[in-house]
Amino acid sequence: MSDELEGKHGVQSLEIGMGILRAMADGQRSMMLKDIAAAAGMPASKAHRYLVSLIRAGLVDQDPMTSRYDLGSFALSLGLVALDRLDRVRLGLSAITEMRDEINQTTALAVWGDRGPVVVRWERPRRPITVNVTTGTALELLSTAAGRVFAAWMPKKLVSPLIAEELKNARLPPELKSRAAVEALLAEIRAQGYAATNGQHKVAGVEAVAAPVFNFKNEITMAILVVGVQGMLDISPAGDVITSLKRHAEALSLRLGAHGEPKLPA
């Protein structure tokens, strides 16, 4: 079969293997070879050949004591990654909407883009004076609350070059003009579980707080934030805004499978 013809018709052996995996998933328990073959509609000898390859790929495991087959560790990892990518933004949107209703402030959701955090959605509060947040806005790491959160928990190999660029920026406050000062700030953010900016959120007179959301690998996957007018947003550690922010971030992390301590940047 030519490459062109195969490209049009797909790879039959792969489709057969996926049929076996589907049968095992539908079985909802470990299965004997004869049961898998019956569910997949093929002879046991044929099912066995495919199971050998699936075991090698980590998609299937076999219990040496019972000879029963079950989905493997790699299959579990694929499912968790798919769940994270499919559901994280939808769950994040629900979280910022609930938080907006709870504290009546502008809330937003940010994810990591090609070169830093990007706002993917924001919710307007029911109040006469609000701060608008533009969807698609790229956020600097050191001058925004969400940026600081990502800088505190993302791998250093990703954030270090961006931080180096921003340290050359004269608009940074004097207390953030050195790498040592930046590292001290990020350590403080990791200790308190959130980041805040006072009048430095891209536009003068605007302040914001942000908290990290972690996935099943305990890695940062999103940030939720609250944005308001300077002097009108209570960002005290024990205030309603930060209390609500941290509670929603922790609840969302749990829904995404986070457990234990967050993974520290390496």
PDB file of C-alpha atoms in Angstrom:
ATOM      1  CA  MET A   1       0.000   0.000   0.000  1.00  0.00           C
ATOM      2  CA  SER A   2       1.397   3.406  -0.949  1.00  0.00           C
ATOM      3  CA  ASP A   3       1.889   6.129   1.671  1.00  0.00           C
ATOM      4  CA  GLU A   4      -0.766   8.229  -0.063  1.00  0.00           C
ATOM      5  CA  LEU A   5      -3.320   5.430  -0.043  1.00  0.00           C
ATOM      6  CA  GLU A   6      -2.516   4.537   3.571  1.00  0.00           C
ATOM      7  CA  GLY A   7      -2.920   8.179   4.573  1.00  0.00           C
ATOM      8  CA  LYS A   8      -6.417   8.241   3.068  1.00  0.00           C
ATOM      9  CA  HIS A   9      -7.583   4.960   4.561  1.00  0.00           C
ATOM     10  CA  GLY A  10      -5.826   5.147   7.936  1.00  0.00           C
ATOM     11  CA  VAL A  11      -3.881   2.406   9.644  1.00  0.00           C
ATOM     12  CA  GLN A  12      -6.083  -0.633  10.152  1.00  0.00           C
ATOM     13  CA  SER A  13      -3.890  -2.242  12.791  1.00  0.00           C
ATOM     14  CA  LEU A  14      -4.062   0.896  14.900  1.00  0.00           C
ATOM     15  CA  GLU A  15      -7.837   0.941  14.639  1.00  0.00           C
ATOM     16  CA  ILE A  16      -7.979  -2.711  15.713  1.00  0.00           C
ATOM     17  CA  GLY A  17      -5.749  -1.955  18.702  1.00  0.00           C
ATOM     18  CA  MET A  18      -7.968   0.973  19.674  1.00  0.00           C
ATOM     19  CA  GLY A  19     -10.959  -1.349  19.447  1.00  0.00           C
ATOM     20  CA  ILE A  20      -9.347  -3.625  22.024  1.00  0.00           C
ATOM     21  CA  LEU A  21      -8.648  -0.655  24.314  1.00  0.00           C
ATOM     22  CA  ARG A  22     -12.246   0.500  23.908  1.00  0.00           C
ATOM     23  CA  ALA A  23     -13.516  -2.951  24.841  1.00  0.00           C
ATOM     24  CA  MET A  24     -11.317  -2.957  27.949  1.00  0.00           C
ATOM     25  CA  ALA A  25     -12.490   0.531  28.930  1.00  0.00           C
ATOM     26  CA  ASP A  26     -16.135  -0.491  28.501  1.00  0.00           C
ATOM     27  CA  GLY A  27     -15.496  -3.555  30.666  1.00  0.00           C
ATOM     28  CA  GLN A  28     -14.778  -1.256  33.644  1.00  0.00           C
ATOM     29  CA  ARG A  29     -12.574  -3.929  35.277  1.00  0.00           C
ATOM     30  CA  SER A  30      -9.621  -6.190  34.566  1.00  0.00           C
ATOM     31  CA  MET A  31     -10.518  -8.865  31.993  1.00  0.00           C
ATOM     32  CA  MET A  32      -9.423 -12.297  30.823  1.00  0.00           C
ATOM     33  CA  LEU A  33      -8.183 -12.735  27.255  1.00  0.00           C
ATOM     34  CA  LYS A  34     -11.317 -14.592  26.104  1.00  0.00           C
ATOM     35  CA  ASP A  35     -13.542 -11.789  27.434  1.00  0.00           C
ATOM     36  CA  ILE A  36     -11.512  -9.089  25.685  1.00  0.00           C
ATOM     37  CA  ALA A  37     -11.579 -11.049  22.429  1.00  0.00           C
ATOM     38  CA  ALA A  38     -15.344 -11.527  22.651  1.00  0.00           C
ATOM     39  CA  ALA A  39     -15.959  -7.861  23.437  1.00  0.00           C
ATOM     40  CA  ALA A  40     -13.697  -6.768  20.546  1.00  0.00           C
ATOM     41  CA  GLY A  41     -15.248  -9.295  18.165  1.00  0.00           C
ATOM     42  CA  MET A  42     -12.087 -11.204  17.193  1.00  0.00           C
ATOM     43  CA  PRO A  43     -10.384 -14.550  17.841  1.00  0.00           C
ATOM     44  CA  ALA A  44      -8.444 -14.833  21.079  1.00  0.00           C
ATOM     45  CA  SER A  45      -5.186 -15.511  19.197  1.00  0.00           C
ATOM     46  CA  LYS A  46      -5.515 -12.247  17.301  1.00  0.00           C
ATOM     47  CA  ALA A  47      -6.438 -10.287  20.445  1.00  0.00           C
ATOM     48  CA  HIS A  48      -3.400 -11.749  22.207  1.00  0.00           C
ATOM     49  CA  ARG A  49      -1.015 -10.478  19.504  1.00  0.00           C
ATOM     50  CA  TYR A  50      -2.381  -6.969  19.866  1.00  0.00           C
ATOM     51  CA  LEU A  51      -2.279  -7.128  23.648  1.00  0.00           C
ATOM     52  CA  VAL A  52       1.421  -7.989  23.528  1.00  0.00           C
ATOM     53  CA  SER A  53       2.107  -4.794  21.556  1.00  0.00           C
ATOM     54  CA  LEU A  54      -0.176  -2.720  23.773  1.00  0.00           C
ATOM     55  CA  ILE A  55       1.685  -3.974  26.843  1.00  0.00           C
ATOM     56  CA  ARG A  56       4.992  -2.948  25.275  1.00  0.00           C
ATOM     57  CA  ALA A  57       3.571   0.518  24.648  1.00  0.00           C
ATOM     58  CA  GLY A  58       2.415   0.867  28.270  1.00  0.00           C
ATOM     59  CA  LEU A  59      -1.245   1.020  27.290  1.00  0.00           C
ATOM     60  CA  VAL A  60      -2.097  -2.345  28.856  1.00  0.00           C
ATOM     61  CA  ASP A  61      -0.847  -4.203  31.925  1.00  0.00           C
ATOM     62  CA  GLN A  62      -1.184  -7.911  32.727  1.00  0.00           C
ATOM     63  CA  ASP A  63      -1.329  -9.245  36.247  1.00  0.00           C
ATOM     64  CA  PRO A  64       1.187 -12.130  36.406  1.00  0.00           C
ATOM     65  CA  MET A  65      -0.791 -13.820  39.196  1.00  0.00           C
ATOM     66  CA  THR A  66      -4.228 -13.841  37.570  1.00  0.00           C
ATOM     67  CA  SER A  67      -3.312 -13.343  33.870  1.00  0.00           C
ATOM     68  CA  ARG A  68      -6.011 -10.684  33.718  1.00  0.00           C
ATOM     69  CA  TYR A  69      -5.485  -7.583  31.579  1.00  0.00           C
ATOM     70  CA  ASP A  70      -6.194  -3.980  32.479  1.00  0.00           C
ATOM     71  CA  LEU A  71      -5.420  -0.510  31.149  1.00  0.00           C
ATOM     72  CA  GLY A  72      -1.793   0.485  31.734  1.00  0.00           C
ATOM     73  CA  SER A  73      -0.085   3.484  33.263  1.00  0.00           C
ATOM     74  CA  PHE A  74       0.412   5.251  29.944  1.00  0.00           C
ATOM     75  CA  ALA A  75      -3.294   4.916  29.150  1.00  0.00           C
ATOM     76  CA  LEU A  76      -4.042   6.516  32.515  1.00  0.00           C
ATOM     77  CA  SER A  77      -1.621   9.353  31.801  1.00  0.00           C
ATOM     78  CA  LEU A  78      -3.246   9.989  28.410  1.00  0.00           C
ATOM     79  CA  GLY A  79      -6.651  10.164  30.049  1.00  0.00           C
ATOM     80  CA  LEU A  80      -5.496  12.573  32.718  1.00  0.00           C
ATOM     81  CA  VAL A  81      -3.784  14.840  30.197  1.00  0.00           C
ATOM     82  CA  ALA A  82      -6.891  14.848  28.007  1.00  0.00           C
ATOM     83  CA  LEU A  83      -9.067  15.625  31.023  1.00  0.00           C
ATOM     84  CA  ASP A  84      -6.775  18.482  32.010  1.00  0.00           C
ATOM     85  CA  ARG A  85      -6.789  20.023  28.543  1.00  0.00           C
ATOM     86  CA  LEU A  86     -10.486  19.527  27.936  1.00  0.00           C
ATOM     87  CA  ASP A  87     -11.910  20.604  31.251  1.00  0.00           C
ATOM     88  CA  ARG A  88      -9.480  23.050  32.832  1.00  0.00           C
ATOM     89  CA  VAL A  89     -10.649  26.182  30.991  1.00  0.00           C
ATOM     90  CA  ARG A  90     -14.341  25.292  31.345  1.00  0.00           C
ATOM     91  CA  LEU A  91     -13.889  24.717  35.075  1.00  0.00           C
ATOM     92  CA  GLY A  92     -11.805  27.880  35.324  1.00  0.00           C
ATOM     93  CA  LEU A  93     -14.570  29.947  33.717  1.00  0.00           C
ATOM     94  CA  SER A  94     -17.053  28.548  36.197  1.00  0.00           C
ATOM     95  CA  ALA A  95     -14.718  29.437  39.075  1.00  0.00           C
ATOM     96  CA  ILE A  96     -14.197  33.073  38.061  1.00  0.00           C
ATOM     97  CA  THR A  97     -17.935  33.501  37.515  1.00  0.00           C
ATOM     98  CA  GLU A  98     -18.702  32.184  40.993  1.00  0.00           C
ATOM     99  CA  MET A  99     -15.978  34.362  42.463  1.00  0.00           C
ATOM    100  CA  ARG A 100     -17.325  37.439  40.659  1.00  0.00           C
ATOM    101  CA  ASP A 101     -20.786  36.799  42.086  1.00  0.00           C
ATOM    102  CA  GLU A 102     -19.321  36.274  45.547  1.00  0.00           C
ATOM    103  CA  ILE A 103     -17.144  39.394  45.862  1.00  0.00           C
ATOM    104  CA  ASN A 104     -18.653  41.623  43.110  1.00  0.00           C
ATOM    105  CA  GLN A 105     -15.269  42.432  41.558  1.00  0.00           C
ATOM    106  CA  THR A 106     -13.775  41.996  38.108  1.00  0.00           C
ATOM    107  CA  THR A 107     -12.356  38.468  37.833  1.00  0.00           C
ATOM    108  CA  ALA A 108     -10.293  36.843  35.099  1.00  0.00           C
ATOM    109  CA  LEU A 109      -8.640  33.619  34.025  1.00  0.00           C
ATOM    110  CA  ALA A 110      -5.117  33.403  32.589  1.00  0.00           C
ATOM    111  CA  VAL A 111      -3.208  30.507  31.029  1.00  0.00           C
ATOM    112  CA  TRP A 112       0.377  30.174  29.848  1.00  0.00           C
ATOM    113  CA  GLY A 113       0.843  31.114  26.193  1.00  0.00           C
ATOM    114  CA  ASP A 114       3.837  31.015  23.873  1.00  0.00           C
ATOM    115  CA  ARG A 115       5.692  33.738  25.729  1.00  0.00           C
ATOM    116  CA  GLY A 116       3.946  34.198  29.014  1.00  0.00           C
ATOM    117  CA  PRO A 117       0.495  34.411  30.590  1.00  0.00           C
ATOM    118  CA  VAL A 118      -2.519  35.347  28.474  1.00  0.00           C
ATOM    119  CA  VAL A 119      -5.987  36.383  29.671  1.00  0.00           C
ATOM    120  CA  VAL A 120      -8.554  33.994  28.168  1.00  0.00           C
ATOM    121  CA  ARG A 121     -11.713  35.274  29.884  1.00  0.00           C
ATOM    122  CA  TRP A 122     -12.900  37.916  32.323  1.00  0.00           C
ATOM    123  CA  GLU A 123     -16.143  38.584  34.168  1.00  0.00           C
ATOM    124  CA  ARG A 124     -17.587  42.042  34.779  1.00  0.00           C
ATOM    125  CA  PRO A 125     -19.024  42.808  38.261  1.00  0.00           C
ATOM    126  CA  ARG A 126     -22.307  44.545  38.998  1.00  0.00           C
ATOM    127  CA  ARG A 127     -20.929  47.905  40.144  1.00  0.00           C
ATOM    128  CA  PRO A 128     -20.742  51.398  38.580  1.00  0.00           C
ATOM    129  CA  ILE A 129     -16.924  51.618  38.566  1.00  0.00           C
ATOM    130  CA  THR A 130     -15.156  48.648  37.056  1.00  0.00           C
ATOM    131  CA  VAL A 131     -11.870  47.721  35.419  1.00  0.00           C
ATOM    132  CA  ASN A 132     -12.082  46.148  31.978  1.00  0.00           C
ATOM    133  CA  VAL A 133      -9.676  43.345  31.119  1.00  0.00           C
ATOM    134  CA  THR A 134      -9.128  42.620  27.430  1.00  0.00           C
ATOM    135  CA  THR A 135      -9.300  38.971  26.397  1.00  0.00           C
ATOM    136  CA  GLY A 136      -6.062  37.924  24.741  1.00  0.00           C
ATOM    137  CA  THR A 137      -3.962  40.400  26.713  1.00  0.00           C
ATOM    138  CA  ALA A 138      -0.403  39.159  27.232  1.00  0.00           C
ATOM    139  CA  LEU A 139       0.742  39.775  30.798  1.00  0.00           C
ATOM    140  CA  GLU A 140       4.246  40.695  31.892  1.00  0.00           C
ATOM    141  CA  LEU A 141       5.752  38.467  34.557  1.00  0.00           C
ATOM    142  CA  LEU A 142       7.004  41.047  37.037  1.00  0.00           C
ATOM    143  CA  SER A 143       4.494  43.873  36.772  1.00  0.00           C
ATOM    144  CA  THR A 144       1.241  41.875  36.923  1.00  0.00           C
ATOM    145  CA  ALA A 145      -0.214  39.668  39.627  1.00  0.00           C
ATOM    146  CA  ALA A 146      -0.958  36.742  37.298  1.00  0.00           C
ATOM    147  CA  GLY A 147       2.489  37.072  35.743  1.00  0.00           C
ATOM    148  CA  ARG A 148       4.133  36.864  39.151  1.00  0.00           C
ATOM    149  CA  VAL A 149       2.151  33.739  39.982  1.00  0.00           C
ATOM    150  CA  PHE A 150       3.335  31.996  36.823  1.00  0.00           C
ATOM    151  CA  ALA A 151       6.887  33.213  37.399  1.00  0.00           C
ATOM    152  CA  ALA A 152       6.794  31.709  40.897  1.00  0.00           C
ATOM    153  CA  TRP A 153       5.726  28.197  39.833  1.00  0.00           C
ATOM    154  CA  MET A 154       6.606  27.701  36.157  1.00  0.00           C
ATOM    155  CA  PRO A 155       9.871  25.906  35.271  1.00  0.00           C
ATOM    156  CA  LYS A 156      12.818  28.265  35.493  1.00  0.00           C
ATOM    157  CA  LYS A 157      13.992  27.405  31.995  1.00  0.00           C
ATOM    158  CA  LEU A 158      10.785  28.952  30.646  1.00  0.00           C
ATOM    159  CA  VAL A 159      10.548  32.051  32.814  1.00  0.00           C
ATOM    160  CA  SER A 160      14.205  32.977  33.317  1.00  0.00           C
ATOM    161  CA  PRO A 161      14.731  34.409  29.800  1.00  0.00           C
ATOM    162  CA  LEU A 162      11.521  36.434  30.081  1.00  0.00           C
ATOM    163  CA  ILE A 163      12.492  37.750  33.504  1.00  0.00           C
ATOM    164  CA  ALA A 164      15.908  38.739  32.166  1.00  0.00           C
ATOM    165  CA  GLU A 165      14.226  40.769  29.427  1.00  0.00           C
ATOM    166  CA  GLU A 166      11.907  42.500  31.876  1.00  0.00           C
ATOM    167  CA  LEU A 167      14.756  43.369  34.250  1.00  0.00           C
ATOM    168  CA  LYS A 168      16.066  45.657  31.512  1.00  0.00           C
ATOM    169  CA  ASN A 169      12.762  47.520  31.563  1.00  0.00           C
ATOM    170  CA  ALA A 170      13.060  50.916  33.256  1.00  0.00           C
ATOM    171  CA  ARG A 171       9.353  50.887  34.213  1.00  0.00           C
ATOM    172  CA  LEU A 172       9.933  48.327  36.955  1.00  0.00           C
ATOM    173  CA  PRO A 173       9.884  49.693  40.511  1.00  0.00           C
ATOM    174  CA  PRO A 174      13.288  50.147  42.184  1.00  0.00           C
ATOM    175  CA  GLU A 175      12.744  47.168  44.491  1.00  0.00           C
ATOM    176  CA  LEU A 176      12.634  44.831  41.468  1.00  0.00           C
ATOM    177  CA  LYS A 177      15.764  45.942  39.656  1.00  0.00           C
ATOM    178  CA  SER A 178      17.907  42.907  40.515  1.00  0.00           C
ATOM    179  CA  ARG A 179      17.556  39.170  40.021  1.00  0.00           C
ATOM    180  CA  ALA A 180      18.063  38.623  43.754  1.00  0.00           C
ATOM    181  CA  ALA A 181      15.124  40.922  44.507  1.00  0.00           C
ATOM    182  CA  VAL A 182      12.969  39.062  42.008  1.00  0.00           C
ATOM    183  CA  GLU A 183      13.846  35.672  43.521  1.00  0.00           C
ATOM    184  CA  ALA A 184      12.991  36.994  46.989  1.00  0.00           C
ATOM    185  CA  LEU A 185       9.607  38.203  45.709  1.00  0.00           C
ATOM    186  CA  LEU A 186       8.847  34.851  44.057  1.00  0.00           C
ATOM    187  CA  ALA A 187       9.782  32.972  47.229  1.00  0.00           C
ATOM    188  CA  GLU A 188       7.383  35.196  49.188  1.00  0.00           C
ATOM    189  CA  ILE A 189       4.615  34.513  46.664  1.00  0.00           C
ATOM    190  CA  ARG A 190       5.124  30.754  46.966  1.00  0.00           C
ATOM    191  CA  ALA A 191       4.990  31.037  50.750  1.00  0.00           C
ATOM    192  CA  GLN A 192       1.749  33.037  50.871  1.00  0.00           C
ATOM    193  CA  GLY A 193       0.032  31.284  47.965  1.00  0.00           C
ATOM    194  CA  TYR A 194      -0.892  34.372  45.934  1.00  0.00           C
ATOM    195  CA  ALA A 195       0.587  37.463  44.304  1.00  0.00           C
ATOM    196  CA  ALA A 196      -0.531  41.088  44.417  1.00  0.00           C
ATOM    197  CA  THR A 197       0.296  44.271  42.547  1.00  0.00           C
ATOM    198  CA  ASN A 198      -0.614  47.735  43.747  1.00  0.00           C
ATOM    199  CA  GLY A 199      -1.105  50.231  40.934  1.00  0.00           C
ATOM    200  CA  GLN A 200       1.193  48.320  38.559  1.00  0.00           C
ATOM    201  CA  HIS A 201      -1.219  46.074  36.658  1.00  0.00           C
ATOM    202  CA  LYS A 202      -0.333  47.292  33.142  1.00  0.00           C
ATOM    203  CA  VAL A 203      -2.239  50.519  33.814  1.00  0.00           C
ATOM    204  CA  ALA A 204      -1.566  53.016  36.620  1.00  0.00           C
ATOM    205  CA  GLY A 205      -4.272  53.121  39.289  1.00  0.00           C
ATOM    206  CA  VAL A 206      -5.227  49.484  38.868  1.00  0.00           C
ATOM    207  CA  GLU A 207      -4.386  46.766  41.359  1.00  0.00           C
ATOM    208  CA  ALA A 208      -4.806  43.014  41.214  1.00  0.00           C
ATOM    209  CA  VAL A 209      -4.351  39.771  43.089  1.00  0.00           C
ATOM    210  CA  ALA A 210      -3.867  36.319  41.555  1.00  0.00           C
ATOM    211  CA  ALA A 211      -3.592  32.735  42.769  1.00  0.00           C
ATOM    212  CA  PRO A 212      -2.249  29.617  41.040  1.00  0.00           C
ATOM    213  CA  VAL A 213      -4.304  26.619  39.942  1.00  0.00           C
ATOM    214  CA  PHE A 214      -2.503  23.266  39.810  1.00  0.00           C
ATOM    215  CA  ASN A 215      -3.209  20.125  37.778  1.00  0.00           C
ATOM    216  CA  PHE A 216      -2.919  16.409  38.575  1.00  0.00           C
ATOM    217  CA  LYS A 217       0.863  16.646  38.269  1.00  0.00           C
ATOM    218  CA  ASN A 218       0.868  19.417  40.899  1.00  0.00           C
ATOM    219  CA  GLU A 219       2.127  21.811  38.213  1.00  0.00           C
ATOM    220  CA  ILE A 220       0.661  25.263  37.666  1.00  0.00           C
ATOM    221  CA  THR A 221      -1.858  25.150  34.824  1.00  0.00           C
ATOM    222  CA  MET A 222      -3.829  28.419  35.230  1.00  0.00           C
ATOM    223  CA  ALA A 223      -4.135  31.530  37.351  1.00  0.00           C
ATOM    224  CA  ILE A 224      -7.346  33.155  38.531  1.00  0.00           C
ATOM    225  CA  LEU A 225      -7.258  36.825  39.395  1.00  0.00           C
ATOM    226  CA  VAL A 226      -9.228  39.748  40.750  1.00  0.00           C
ATOM    227  CA  VAL A 227      -8.701  43.233  39.316  1.00  0.00           C
ATOM    228  CA  GLY A 228      -9.931  46.552  40.712  1.00  0.00           C
ATOM    229  CA  VAL A 229      -9.392  50.259  41.066  1.00  0.00           C
ATOM    230  CA  GLN A 230      -6.570  51.194  43.408  1.00  0.00           C
ATOM    231  CA  GLY A 231      -7.964  52.118  46.805  1.00  0.00           C
ATOM    232  CA  MET A 232     -11.291  50.401  46.107  1.00  0.00           C
ATOM    233  CA  LEU A 233     -10.050  46.798  46.194  1.00  0.00           C
ATOM    234  CA  ASP A 234      -9.250  45.330  49.588  1.00  0.00           C
ATOM    235  CA  ILE A 235      -6.148  43.184  49.042  1.00  0.00           C
ATOM    236  CA  SER A 236      -5.331  42.659  52.706  1.00  0.00           C
ATOM    237  CA  PRO A 237      -4.314  39.025  53.409  1.00  0.00           C
ATOM    238  CA  ALA A 238      -7.331  38.317  55.617  1.00  0.00           C
ATOM    239  CA  GLY A 239      -9.811  40.301  53.510  1.00  0.00           C
ATOM    240  CA  ASP A 240     -12.762  38.880  51.604  1.00  0.00           C
ATOM    241  CA  VAL A 241     -11.099  39.202  48.198  1.00  0.00           C
ATOM    242  CA  ILE A 242      -7.975  37.173  48.909  1.00  0.00           C
ATOM    243  CA  THR A 243      -9.891  34.707  51.080  1.00  0.00           C
ATOM    244  CA  SER A 244     -12.296  34.029  48.202  1.00  0.00           C
ATOM    245  CA  LEU A 245      -9.496  33.946  45.645  1.00  0.00           C
ATOM    246  CA  LYS A 246      -7.452  31.345  47.519  1.00  0.00           C
ATOM    247  CA  ARG A 247     -10.488  29.211  48.303  1.00  0.00           C
ATOM    248  CA  HIS A 248     -11.589  29.069  44.668  1.00  0.00           C
ATOM    249  CA  ALA A 249      -8.035  28.375  43.454  1.00  0.00           C
ATOM    250  CA  GLU A 250      -7.638  25.513  45.914  1.00  0.00           C
ATOM    251  CA  ALA A 251     -11.046  24.037  45.051  1.00  0.00           C
ATOM    252  CA  LEU A 252     -10.312  24.244  41.331  1.00  0.00           C
ATOM    253  CA  SER A 253      -6.926  22.595  41.821  1.00  0.00           C
ATOM    254  CA  LEU A 254      -8.593  19.705  43.643  1.00  0.00           C
ATOM    255  CA  ARG A 255     -11.095  19.283  40.801  1.00  0.00           C
ATOM    256  CA  LEU A 256      -8.176  19.064  38.362  1.00  0.00           C
ATOM    257  CA  GLY A 257      -6.587  16.284  40.404  1.00  0.00           C
ATOM    258  CA  ALA A 258      -3.947  18.222  42.353  1.00  0.00           C
ATOM    259  CA  HIS A 259      -2.786  16.535  45.546  1.00  0.00           C
ATOM    260  CA  GLY A 260      -0.148  17.253  48.122  1.00  0.00           C
ATOM    261  CA  GLU A 261       2.324  20.109  47.829  1.00  0.00           C
ATOM    262  CA  PRO A 262       2.642  22.071  44.550  1.00  0.00           C
ATOM    263  CA  LYS A 263       5.596  21.174  42.380  1.00  0.00           C
ATOM    264  CA  LEU A 264       8.367  23.726  42.860  1.00  0.00           C
ATOM    265  CA  PRO A 265      10.093  25.150  39.764  1.00  0.00           C
ATOM    266  CA  ALA A 266      13.317  23.483  38.722  1.00  0.00           C
TER     267      ALA A 266
END
